[in-house]
mmCIF file of N, CA and C in Angstrom:
data_model
loop_
_atom_site.group_PDB
_atom_site.id
_atom_site.type_symbol
_atom_site.label_atom_id
_atom_site.label_comp_id
_atom_site.label_asym_id
_atom_site.label_seq_id
_atom_site.Cartn_x
_atom_site.Cartn_y
_atom_site.Cartn_z
ATOM 1 N N GLN A 175 110.422 77.191 83.295
ATOM 2 C CA GLN A 175 111.033 78.435 82.875
ATOM 3 C C GLN A 175 110.095 79.590 83.229
ATOM 4 N N VAL A 176 110.614 80.514 84.024
ATOM 5 C CA VAL A 176 109.817 81.661 84.443
ATOM 6 C C VAL A 176 109.627 82.623 83.281
ATOM 7 N N GLN A 177 108.384 83.009 83.050
ATOM 8 C CA GLN A 177 108.082 84.005 82.018
ATOM 9 C C GLN A 177 107.203 85.088 82.616
ATOM 10 N N LEU A 178 107.560 86.318 82.327
ATOM 11 C CA LEU A 178 106.837 87.486 82.819
ATOM 12 C C LEU A 178 106.581 88.407 81.637
ATOM 13 N N VAL A 179 105.317 88.751 81.411
ATOM 14 C CA VAL A 179 104.966 89.598 80.263
ATOM 15 C C VAL A 179 104.125 90.767 80.756
ATOM 16 N N GLU A 180 104.711 91.962 80.671
ATOM 17 C CA GLU A 180 104.021 93.168 81.114
ATOM 18 C C GLU A 180 103.160 93.764 80.003
ATOM 19 N N SER A 181 102.116 94.461 80.420
ATOM 20 C CA SER A 181 101.275 95.202 79.484
ATOM 21 C C SER A 181 100.598 96.340 80.236
ATOM 22 N N GLY A 182 99.989 97.246 79.490
ATOM 23 C CA GLY A 182 99.209 98.305 80.111
ATOM 24 C C GLY A 182 99.864 99.671 80.154
ATOM 25 N N GLY A 183 101.099 99.754 79.708
ATOM 26 C CA GLY A 183 101.758 101.053 79.701
ATOM 27 C C GLY A 183 101.151 101.980 78.661
ATOM 28 N N GLY A 184 101.561 103.241 78.697
ATOM 29 C CA GLY A 184 101.047 104.212 77.745
ATOM 30 C C GLY A 184 101.452 105.610 78.123
ATOM 31 N N SER A 185 100.827 106.579 77.458
ATOM 32 C CA SER A 185 101.107 107.986 77.712
ATOM 33 C C SER A 185 99.887 108.633 78.339
ATOM 34 N N VAL A 186 100.089 109.328 79.439
ATOM 35 C CA VAL A 186 98.998 110.007 80.130
ATOM 36 C C VAL A 186 99.476 111.380 80.580
ATOM 37 N N GLN A 187 98.527 112.216 80.908
ATOM 38 C CA GLN A 187 98.870 113.516 81.468
ATOM 39 C C GLN A 187 99.027 113.416 82.977
ATOM 40 N N SER A 188 99.717 114.371 83.521
ATOM 41 C CA SER A 188 99.905 114.431 84.966
ATOM 42 C C SER A 188 98.557 114.370 85.673
ATOM 43 N N GLY A 189 98.476 113.536 86.712
ATOM 44 C CA GLY A 189 97.231 113.332 87.427
ATOM 45 C C GLY A 189 96.420 112.156 86.939
ATOM 46 N N GLY A 190 96.812 111.597 85.822
ATOM 47 C CA GLY A 190 96.093 110.474 85.250
ATOM 48 C C GLY A 190 96.416 109.149 85.918
ATOM 49 N N SER A 191 95.800 108.094 85.401
ATOM 50 C CA SER A 191 95.965 106.757 85.969
ATOM 51 C C SER A 191 96.275 105.739 84.879
ATOM 52 N N LEU A 192 96.981 104.710 85.277
ATOM 53 C CA LEU A 192 97.233 103.553 84.429
ATOM 54 C C LEU A 192 97.236 102.309 85.297
ATOM 55 N N ARG A 193 96.903 101.187 84.685
ATOM 56 C CA ARG A 193 96.980 99.905 85.382
ATOM 57 C C ARG A 193 97.856 98.980 84.567
ATOM 58 N N LEU A 194 98.953 98.570 85.164
ATOM 59 C CA LEU A 194 99.868 97.631 84.521
ATOM 60 C C LEU A 194 99.515 96.211 84.924
ATOM 61 N N SER A 195 99.730 95.297 84.004
ATOM 62 C CA SER A 195 99.521 93.876 84.267
ATOM 63 C C SER A 195 100.796 93.114 83.957
ATOM 64 N N CYS A 196 100.978 92.015 84.674
ATOM 65 C CA CYS A 196 102.110 91.127 84.419
ATOM 66 C C CYS A 196 101.588 89.697 84.406
ATOM 67 N N ALA A 197 101.506 89.125 83.230
ATOM 68 C CA ALA A 197 101.080 87.730 83.090
ATOM 69 C C ALA A 197 102.281 86.832 83.329
ATOM 70 N N THR A 198 102.103 85.840 84.191
ATOM 71 C CA THR A 198 103.238 85.003 84.577
ATOM 72 C C THR A 198 102.992 83.537 84.246
ATOM 73 N N SER A 199 104.079 82.792 84.138
ATOM 74 C CA SER A 199 103.992 81.350 83.949
ATOM 75 C C SER A 199 105.315 80.723 84.308
ATOM 76 N N GLY A 200 105.280 79.412 84.545
ATOM 77 C CA GLY A 200 106.522 78.684 84.735
ATOM 78 C C GLY A 200 107.017 78.563 86.164
ATOM 79 N N TYR A 201 106.228 79.005 87.142
ATOM 80 C CA TYR A 201 106.661 78.891 88.528
ATOM 81 C C TYR A 201 105.449 78.947 89.446
ATOM 82 N N SER A 202 105.704 78.675 90.728
ATOM 83 C CA SER A 202 104.640 78.673 91.723
ATOM 84 C C SER A 202 104.324 80.112 92.136
ATOM 85 N N PHE A 203 103.326 80.673 91.492
ATOM 86 C CA PHE A 203 103.004 82.093 91.619
ATOM 87 C C PHE A 203 102.855 82.528 93.074
ATOM 88 N N SER A 204 102.138 81.770 93.865
ATOM 89 C CA SER A 204 101.801 82.205 95.221
ATOM 90 C C SER A 204 102.971 82.127 96.195
ATOM 91 N N ASN A 205 104.048 81.454 95.818
ATOM 92 C CA ASN A 205 105.166 81.257 96.734
ATOM 93 C C ASN A 205 106.361 82.175 96.470
ATOM 94 N N TYR A 206 106.304 82.916 95.395
ATOM 95 C CA TYR A 206 107.436 83.749 95.007
ATOM 96 C C TYR A 206 107.312 85.159 95.572
ATOM 97 N N CYS A 207 108.446 85.797 95.758
ATOM 98 C CA CYS A 207 108.504 87.240 95.962
ATOM 99 C C CYS A 207 108.283 87.871 94.596
ATOM 100 N N MET A 208 107.473 88.927 94.565
ATOM 101 C CA MET A 208 107.187 89.554 93.277
ATOM 102 C C MET A 208 107.078 91.061 93.441
ATOM 103 N N GLY A 209 107.214 91.747 92.319
ATOM 104 C CA GLY A 209 107.075 93.185 92.430
ATOM 105 C C GLY A 209 107.313 93.912 91.133
ATOM 106 N N TRP A 210 107.298 95.232 91.252
ATOM 107 C CA TRP A 210 107.488 96.130 90.124
ATOM 108 C C TRP A 210 108.706 97.028 90.358
ATOM 109 N N PHE A 211 109.482 97.156 89.300
ATOM 110 C CA PHE A 211 110.635 98.044 89.301
ATOM 111 C C PHE A 211 110.500 98.969 88.098
ATOM 112 N N ARG A 212 111.288 100.026 88.069
ATOM 113 C CA ARG A 212 111.246 100.941 86.932
ATOM 114 C C ARG A 212 112.630 101.504 86.666
ATOM 115 N N GLN A 213 112.807 101.955 85.421
ATOM 116 C CA GLN A 213 114.069 102.575 85.036
ATOM 117 C C GLN A 213 113.754 103.770 84.156
ATOM 118 N N GLY A 214 114.032 104.965 84.688
ATOM 119 C CA GLY A 214 113.809 106.177 83.938
ATOM 120 C C GLY A 214 114.986 106.497 83.038
ATOM 121 N N PRO A 215 114.834 107.456 82.132
ATOM 122 C CA PRO A 215 115.913 107.826 81.219
ATOM 123 C C PRO A 215 117.167 108.244 81.974
ATOM 124 N N GLY A 216 118.277 107.586 81.688
ATOM 125 C CA GLY A 216 119.535 107.923 82.322
ATOM 126 C C GLY A 216 119.635 107.564 83.788
ATOM 127 N N LYS A 217 118.712 106.742 84.257
ATOM 128 C CA LYS A 217 118.711 106.378 85.674
ATOM 129 C C LYS A 217 118.907 104.886 85.850
ATOM 130 N N GLU A 218 119.250 104.499 87.064
ATOM 131 C CA GLU A 218 119.360 103.087 87.389
ATOM 132 C C GLU A 218 117.972 102.507 87.677
ATOM 133 N N ARG A 219 117.853 101.209 87.517
ATOM 134 C CA ARG A 219 116.604 100.546 87.842
ATOM 135 C C ARG A 219 116.363 100.632 89.348
ATOM 136 N N GLU A 220 115.119 100.914 89.722
ATOM 137 C CA GLU A 220 114.788 101.083 91.135
ATOM 138 C C GLU A 220 113.500 100.362 91.476
ATOM 139 N N GLY A 221 113.369 99.990 92.731
ATOM 140 C CA GLY A 221 112.166 99.324 93.177
ATOM 141 C C GLY A 221 111.005 100.292 93.321
ATOM 142 N N VAL A 222 109.823 99.853 92.935
ATOM 143 C CA VAL A 222 108.611 100.653 93.064
ATOM 144 C C VAL A 222 107.746 100.092 94.198
ATOM 145 N N VAL A 223 107.398 98.826 94.084
ATOM 146 C CA VAL A 223 106.629 98.143 95.119
ATOM 147 C C VAL A 223 106.832 96.649 94.940
ATOM 148 N N VAL A 224 107.006 95.959 96.057
ATOM 149 C CA VAL A 224 107.209 94.513 96.019
ATOM 150 C C VAL A 224 106.490 93.868 97.192
ATOM 151 N N PHE A 225 106.277 92.541 97.092
ATOM 152 C CA PHE A 225 105.895 91.803 98.284
ATOM 153 C C PHE A 225 106.706 90.516 98.349
ATOM 154 N N ASP A 226 106.861 90.040 99.592
ATOM 155 C CA ASP A 226 107.605 88.799 99.778
ATOM 156 C C ASP A 226 106.646 87.626 99.676
ATOM 157 N N SER A 227 107.130 86.426 99.932
ATOM 158 C CA SER A 227 106.305 85.233 99.762
ATOM 159 C C SER A 227 105.125 85.205 100.719
ATOM 160 N N ALA A 228 105.206 85.941 101.833
ATOM 161 C CA ALA A 228 104.086 86.041 102.778
ATOM 162 C C ALA A 228 103.187 87.225 102.440
ATOM 163 N N ARG A 229 103.498 87.896 101.345
ATOM 164 C CA ARG A 229 102.716 89.049 100.863
ATOM 165 C C ARG A 229 102.830 90.261 101.774
ATOM 166 N N ARG A 230 103.959 90.365 102.467
ATOM 167 C CA ARG A 230 104.276 91.614 103.149
ATOM 168 C C ARG A 230 104.795 92.577 102.084
ATOM 169 N N THR A 231 104.282 93.781 102.100
ATOM 170 C CA THR A 231 104.508 94.713 101.002
ATOM 171 C C THR A 231 105.395 95.874 101.411
ATOM 172 N N SER A 232 106.258 96.285 100.478
ATOM 173 C CA SER A 232 107.087 97.472 100.663
ATOM 174 C C SER A 232 106.925 98.380 99.453
ATOM 175 N N TYR A 233 106.664 99.646 99.702
ATOM 176 C CA TYR A 233 106.510 100.640 98.652
ATOM 177 C C TYR A 233 107.666 101.637 98.695
ATOM 178 N N ARG A 234 108.029 102.111 97.531
ATOM 179 C CA ARG A 234 108.944 103.232 97.443
ATOM 180 C C ARG A 234 108.227 104.459 98.017
ATOM 181 N N ASP A 235 108.940 105.276 98.782
ATOM 182 C CA ASP A 235 108.307 106.418 99.445
ATOM 183 C C ASP A 235 107.563 107.317 98.471
ATOM 184 N N SER A 236 108.139 107.553 97.318
ATOM 185 C CA SER A 236 107.562 108.519 96.379
ATOM 186 C C SER A 236 106.270 108.042 95.731
ATOM 187 N N VAL A 237 105.953 106.751 95.848
ATOM 188 C CA VAL A 237 104.716 106.250 95.237
ATOM 189 C C VAL A 237 103.691 105.834 96.274
ATOM 190 N N GLN A 238 104.099 105.838 97.543
ATOM 191 C CA GLN A 238 103.188 105.454 98.625
ATOM 192 C C GLN A 238 101.922 106.315 98.570
ATOM 193 N N GLY A 239 100.767 105.656 98.606
ATOM 194 C CA GLY A 239 99.500 106.373 98.559
ATOM 195 C C GLY A 239 98.987 106.644 97.156
ATOM 196 N N ARG A 240 99.827 106.432 96.167
ATOM 197 C CA ARG A 240 99.408 106.651 94.772
ATOM 198 C C ARG A 240 99.370 105.344 93.978
ATOM 199 N N PHE A 241 100.263 104.426 94.286
ATOM 200 C CA PHE A 241 100.364 103.154 93.571
ATOM 201 C C PHE A 241 99.891 102.023 94.478
ATOM 202 N N THR A 242 99.283 101.001 93.865
ATOM 203 C CA THR A 242 98.814 99.838 94.617
ATOM 204 C C THR A 242 99.144 98.563 93.857
ATOM 205 N N ILE A 243 99.790 97.648 94.541
ATOM 206 C CA ILE A 243 100.087 96.347 93.946
ATOM 207 C C ILE A 243 98.983 95.372 94.321
ATOM 208 N N SER A 244 98.648 94.486 93.398
ATOM 209 C CA SER A 244 97.650 93.458 93.683
ATOM 210 C C SER A 244 97.934 92.245 92.805
ATOM 211 N N GLU A 245 97.225 91.182 93.071
ATOM 212 C CA GLU A 245 97.442 89.955 92.308
ATOM 213 C C GLU A 245 96.130 89.196 92.142
ATOM 214 N N ASP A 246 96.088 88.403 91.104
ATOM 215 C CA ASP A 246 95.011 87.443 90.899
ATOM 216 C C ASP A 246 95.695 86.096 90.775
ATOM 217 N N SER A 247 95.695 85.335 91.856
ATOM 218 C CA SER A 247 96.419 84.074 91.861
ATOM 219 C C SER A 247 95.821 83.061 90.892
ATOM 220 N N ALA A 248 94.516 83.132 90.679
ATOM 221 C CA ALA A 248 93.877 82.205 89.737
ATOM 222 C C ALA A 248 94.372 82.462 88.316
ATOM 223 N N LYS A 249 94.581 83.723 87.990
ATOM 224 C CA LYS A 249 95.072 84.082 86.659
ATOM 225 C C LYS A 249 96.590 84.174 86.613
ATOM 226 N N LYS A 250 97.228 84.030 87.774
ATOM 227 C CA LYS A 250 98.688 84.160 87.869
ATOM 228 C C LYS A 250 99.145 85.484 87.255
ATOM 229 N N THR A 251 98.469 86.518 87.656
ATOM 230 C CA THR A 251 98.738 87.844 87.115
ATOM 231 C C THR A 251 98.951 88.833 88.247
ATOM 232 N N LEU A 252 99.966 89.658 88.059
ATOM 233 C CA LEU A 252 100.308 90.719 88.995
ATOM 234 C C LEU A 252 99.881 92.052 88.389
ATOM 235 N N TYR A 253 99.400 92.960 89.237
ATOM 236 C CA TYR A 253 98.932 94.251 88.752
ATOM 237 C C TYR A 253 99.627 95.393 89.488
ATOM 238 N N LEU A 254 99.660 96.532 88.839
ATOM 239 C CA LEU A 254 100.108 97.764 89.477
ATOM 240 C C LEU A 254 99.142 98.867 89.063
ATOM 241 N N GLN A 255 98.321 99.306 90.011
ATOM 242 C CA GLN A 255 97.437 100.434 89.778
ATOM 243 C C GLN A 255 98.189 101.707 90.126
ATOM 244 N N MET A 256 98.271 102.609 89.167
ATOM 245 C CA MET A 256 99.016 103.851 89.362
ATOM 246 C C MET A 256 98.065 105.028 89.194
ATOM 247 N N ASP A 257 97.863 105.761 90.263
ATOM 248 C CA ASP A 257 96.978 106.933 90.259
ATOM 249 C C ASP A 257 97.782 108.198 90.517
ATOM 250 N N ASN A 258 97.190 109.322 90.148
ATOM 251 C CA ASN A 258 97.830 110.623 90.349
ATOM 252 C C ASN A 258 99.275 110.599 89.831
ATOM 253 N N LEU A 259 99.425 110.148 88.619
ATOM 254 C CA LEU A 259 100.754 110.020 88.032
ATOM 255 C C LEU A 259 101.417 111.375 87.865
ATOM 256 N N LYS A 260 102.728 111.371 88.004
ATOM 257 C CA LYS A 260 103.532 112.590 87.898
ATOM 258 C C LYS A 260 104.585 112.399 86.805
ATOM 259 N N PRO A 261 105.084 113.494 86.236
ATOM 260 C CA PRO A 261 106.112 113.355 85.188
ATOM 261 C C PRO A 261 107.324 112.543 85.649
ATOM 262 N N GLU A 262 107.662 112.631 86.920
ATOM 263 C CA GLU A 262 108.811 111.875 87.423
ATOM 264 C C GLU A 262 108.557 110.377 87.497
ATOM 265 N N ASP A 263 107.323 109.953 87.254
ATOM 266 C CA ASP A 263 107.023 108.521 87.179
ATOM 267 C C ASP A 263 107.333 107.948 85.798
ATOM 268 N N THR A 264 107.686 108.799 84.856
ATOM 269 C CA THR A 264 108.019 108.341 83.511
ATOM 270 C C THR A 264 109.190 107.373 83.552
ATOM 271 N N ALA A 265 108.980 106.178 83.025
ATOM 272 C CA ALA A 265 110.014 105.133 83.069
ATOM 273 C C ALA A 265 109.523 103.895 82.336
ATOM 274 N N MET A 266 110.444 102.992 82.112
ATOM 275 C CA MET A 266 110.078 101.630 81.702
ATOM 276 C C MET A 266 109.810 100.861 82.984
ATOM 277 N N TYR A 267 108.664 100.204 83.046
ATOM 278 C CA TYR A 267 108.273 99.461 84.245
ATOM 279 C C TYR A 267 108.446 97.967 83.994
ATOM 280 N N TYR A 268 109.102 97.308 84.955
ATOM 281 C CA TYR A 268 109.422 95.892 84.831
ATOM 282 C C TYR A 268 108.764 95.080 85.944
ATOM 283 N N CYS A 269 108.202 93.970 85.562
ATOM 284 C CA CYS A 269 107.714 92.979 86.512
ATOM 285 C C CYS A 269 108.886 92.094 86.918
ATOM 286 N N SER A 270 108.871 91.660 88.167
ATOM 287 C CA SER A 270 109.991 90.889 88.694
ATOM 288 C C SER A 270 109.482 89.762 89.572
ATOM 289 N N ALA A 271 110.201 88.641 89.564
ATOM 290 C CA ALA A 271 109.855 87.508 90.420
ATOM 291 C C ALA A 271 111.130 86.829 90.884
ATOM 292 N N LYS A 272 111.099 86.404 92.150
ATOM 293 C CA LYS A 272 112.269 85.743 92.734
ATOM 294 C C LYS A 272 111.787 84.675 93.688
ATOM 295 N N ALA A 273 112.414 83.507 93.627
ATOM 296 C CA ALA A 273 111.925 82.364 94.407
ATOM 297 C C ALA A 273 111.962 82.644 95.904
ATOM 298 N N THR A 274 113.024 83.282 96.363
ATOM 299 C CA THR A 274 113.136 83.619 97.779
ATOM 300 C C THR A 274 113.694 85.022 97.914
ATOM 301 N N CYS A 275 113.327 85.687 99.006
ATOM 302 C CA CYS A 275 113.899 87.001 99.287
ATOM 303 C C CYS A 275 114.002 87.167 100.788
ATOM 304 N N TYR A 276 115.040 87.858 101.214
ATOM 305 C CA TYR A 276 115.299 88.050 102.642
ATOM 306 C C TYR A 276 114.144 88.787 103.296
ATOM 307 N N SER A 277 113.657 89.821 102.647
ATOM 308 C CA SER A 277 112.522 90.592 103.123
ATOM 309 C C SER A 277 112.012 91.441 101.966
ATOM 310 N N SER A 278 110.793 91.940 102.097
ATOM 311 C CA SER A 278 110.268 92.789 101.035
ATOM 312 C C SER A 278 111.093 94.073 100.927
ATOM 313 N N ASP A 279 111.531 94.598 102.054
ATOM 314 C CA ASP A 279 112.313 95.827 102.030
ATOM 315 C C ASP A 279 113.655 95.606 101.315
ATOM 316 N N ASN A 280 114.293 94.485 101.601
ATOM 317 C CA ASN A 280 115.558 94.164 100.939
ATOM 318 C C ASN A 280 115.355 93.984 99.441
ATOM 319 N N TYR A 281 114.285 93.310 99.072
ATOM 320 C CA TYR A 281 113.985 93.087 97.661
ATOM 321 C C TYR A 281 113.722 94.415 96.948
ATOM 322 N N LEU A 282 113.005 95.312 97.623
ATOM 323 C CA LEU A 282 112.709 96.612 97.033
ATOM 324 C C LEU A 282 113.995 97.400 96.766
ATOM 325 N N ARG A 283 114.881 97.406 97.778
ATOM 326 C CA ARG A 283 116.069 98.261 97.707
ATOM 327 C C ARG A 283 117.214 97.632 96.916
ATOM 328 N N GLN A 284 117.319 96.318 96.949
ATOM 329 C CA GLN A 284 118.471 95.647 96.341
ATOM 330 C C GLN A 284 118.122 94.819 95.118
ATOM 331 N N GLY A 285 116.846 94.778 94.758
ATOM 332 C CA GLY A 285 116.395 93.889 93.696
ATOM 333 C C GLY A 285 117.270 93.839 92.467
ATOM 334 N N PRO A 286 117.600 94.975 91.861
ATOM 335 C CA PRO A 286 118.404 94.921 90.636
ATOM 336 C C PRO A 286 119.796 94.320 90.838
ATOM 337 N N GLN A 287 120.278 94.264 92.060
ATOM 338 C CA GLN A 287 121.609 93.725 92.329
ATOM 339 C C GLN A 287 121.582 92.270 92.792
ATOM 340 N N LEU A 288 120.405 91.761 93.098
ATOM 341 C CA LEU A 288 120.318 90.410 93.633
ATOM 342 C C LEU A 288 120.478 89.364 92.535
ATOM 343 N N ARG A 289 120.898 88.191 92.942
ATOM 344 C CA ARG A 289 121.025 87.070 92.001
ATOM 345 C C ARG A 289 119.676 86.380 91.857
ATOM 346 N N PHE A 290 119.519 85.671 90.742
ATOM 347 C CA PHE A 290 118.365 84.816 90.490
ATOM 348 C C PHE A 290 117.041 85.584 90.489
ATOM 349 N N VAL A 291 117.077 86.809 90.005
ATOM 350 C CA VAL A 291 115.860 87.586 89.825
ATOM 351 C C VAL A 291 115.408 87.449 88.380
ATOM 352 N N ASN A 292 114.136 87.172 88.196
ATOM 353 C CA ASN A 292 113.561 87.064 86.861
ATOM 354 C C ASN A 292 112.890 88.390 86.489
ATOM 355 N N TRP A 293 113.071 88.795 85.240
ATOM 356 C CA TRP A 293 112.546 90.069 84.769
ATOM 357 C C TRP A 293 111.723 89.897 83.501
ATOM 358 N N GLY A 294 110.689 90.732 83.373
ATOM 359 C CA GLY A 294 110.004 90.838 82.105
ATOM 360 C C GLY A 294 110.740 91.804 81.197
ATOM 361 N N HIS A 295 110.165 92.056 80.014
ATOM 362 C CA HIS A 295 110.799 92.955 79.057
ATOM 363 C C HIS A 295 110.423 94.413 79.270
ATOM 364 N N GLY A 296 109.414 94.645 80.082
ATOM 365 C CA GLY A 296 109.056 96.009 80.436
ATOM 366 C C GLY A 296 107.929 96.585 79.604
ATOM 367 N N THR A 297 107.281 97.608 80.184
ATOM 368 C CA THR A 297 106.247 98.368 79.483
ATOM 369 C C THR A 297 106.473 99.846 79.805
ATOM 370 N N GLN A 298 106.405 100.683 78.775
ATOM 371 C CA GLN A 298 106.758 102.085 78.926
ATOM 372 C C GLN A 298 105.592 102.906 79.472
ATOM 373 N N VAL A 299 105.891 103.723 80.460
ATOM 374 C CA VAL A 299 104.920 104.674 81.010
ATOM 375 C C VAL A 299 105.485 106.077 80.825
ATOM 376 N N THR A 300 104.720 106.939 80.181
ATOM 377 C CA THR A 300 105.150 108.312 79.951
ATOM 378 C C THR A 300 104.084 109.262 80.490
ATOM 379 N N VAL A 301 104.512 110.154 81.373
ATOM 380 C CA VAL A 301 103.582 111.098 81.990
ATOM 381 C C VAL A 301 104.003 112.511 81.596
ATOM 382 N N SER A 302 103.110 113.226 80.959
ATOM 383 C CA SER A 302 103.410 114.590 80.524
ATOM 384 C C SER A 302 102.759 115.603 81.472
ATOM 385 N N SER A 303 103.417 116.730 81.586
ATOM 386 C CA SER A 303 102.920 117.770 82.509
ATOM 387 C C SER A 303 101.891 118.668 81.841
#
């Protein structure tokens, strides 16, 4: 049974940084497509950054250069380093894992609509101006 538990969210001022963590269990960590999605108030869930099973990475344009995805395979933990945060980054952030994905770009853009995607419960990030 796939389990994903996010942590590290909080409230910061514009320009600040946060590091999110996603502790995982129940599946072959190194073989899955994984990534981060977010859902802002009144908005649909959207992809932030993902990688496929070969660790090819796709970033949302608005976070490119500010956010960095990484992993610790020994700890089976996924991370999201977020720098230079902006108020528009305010959202609930979700960790995601999927056994297979067509491509990282497809997973980024279609993730919330795809079948057999596993989700955590989310961690809230609030950025004030």
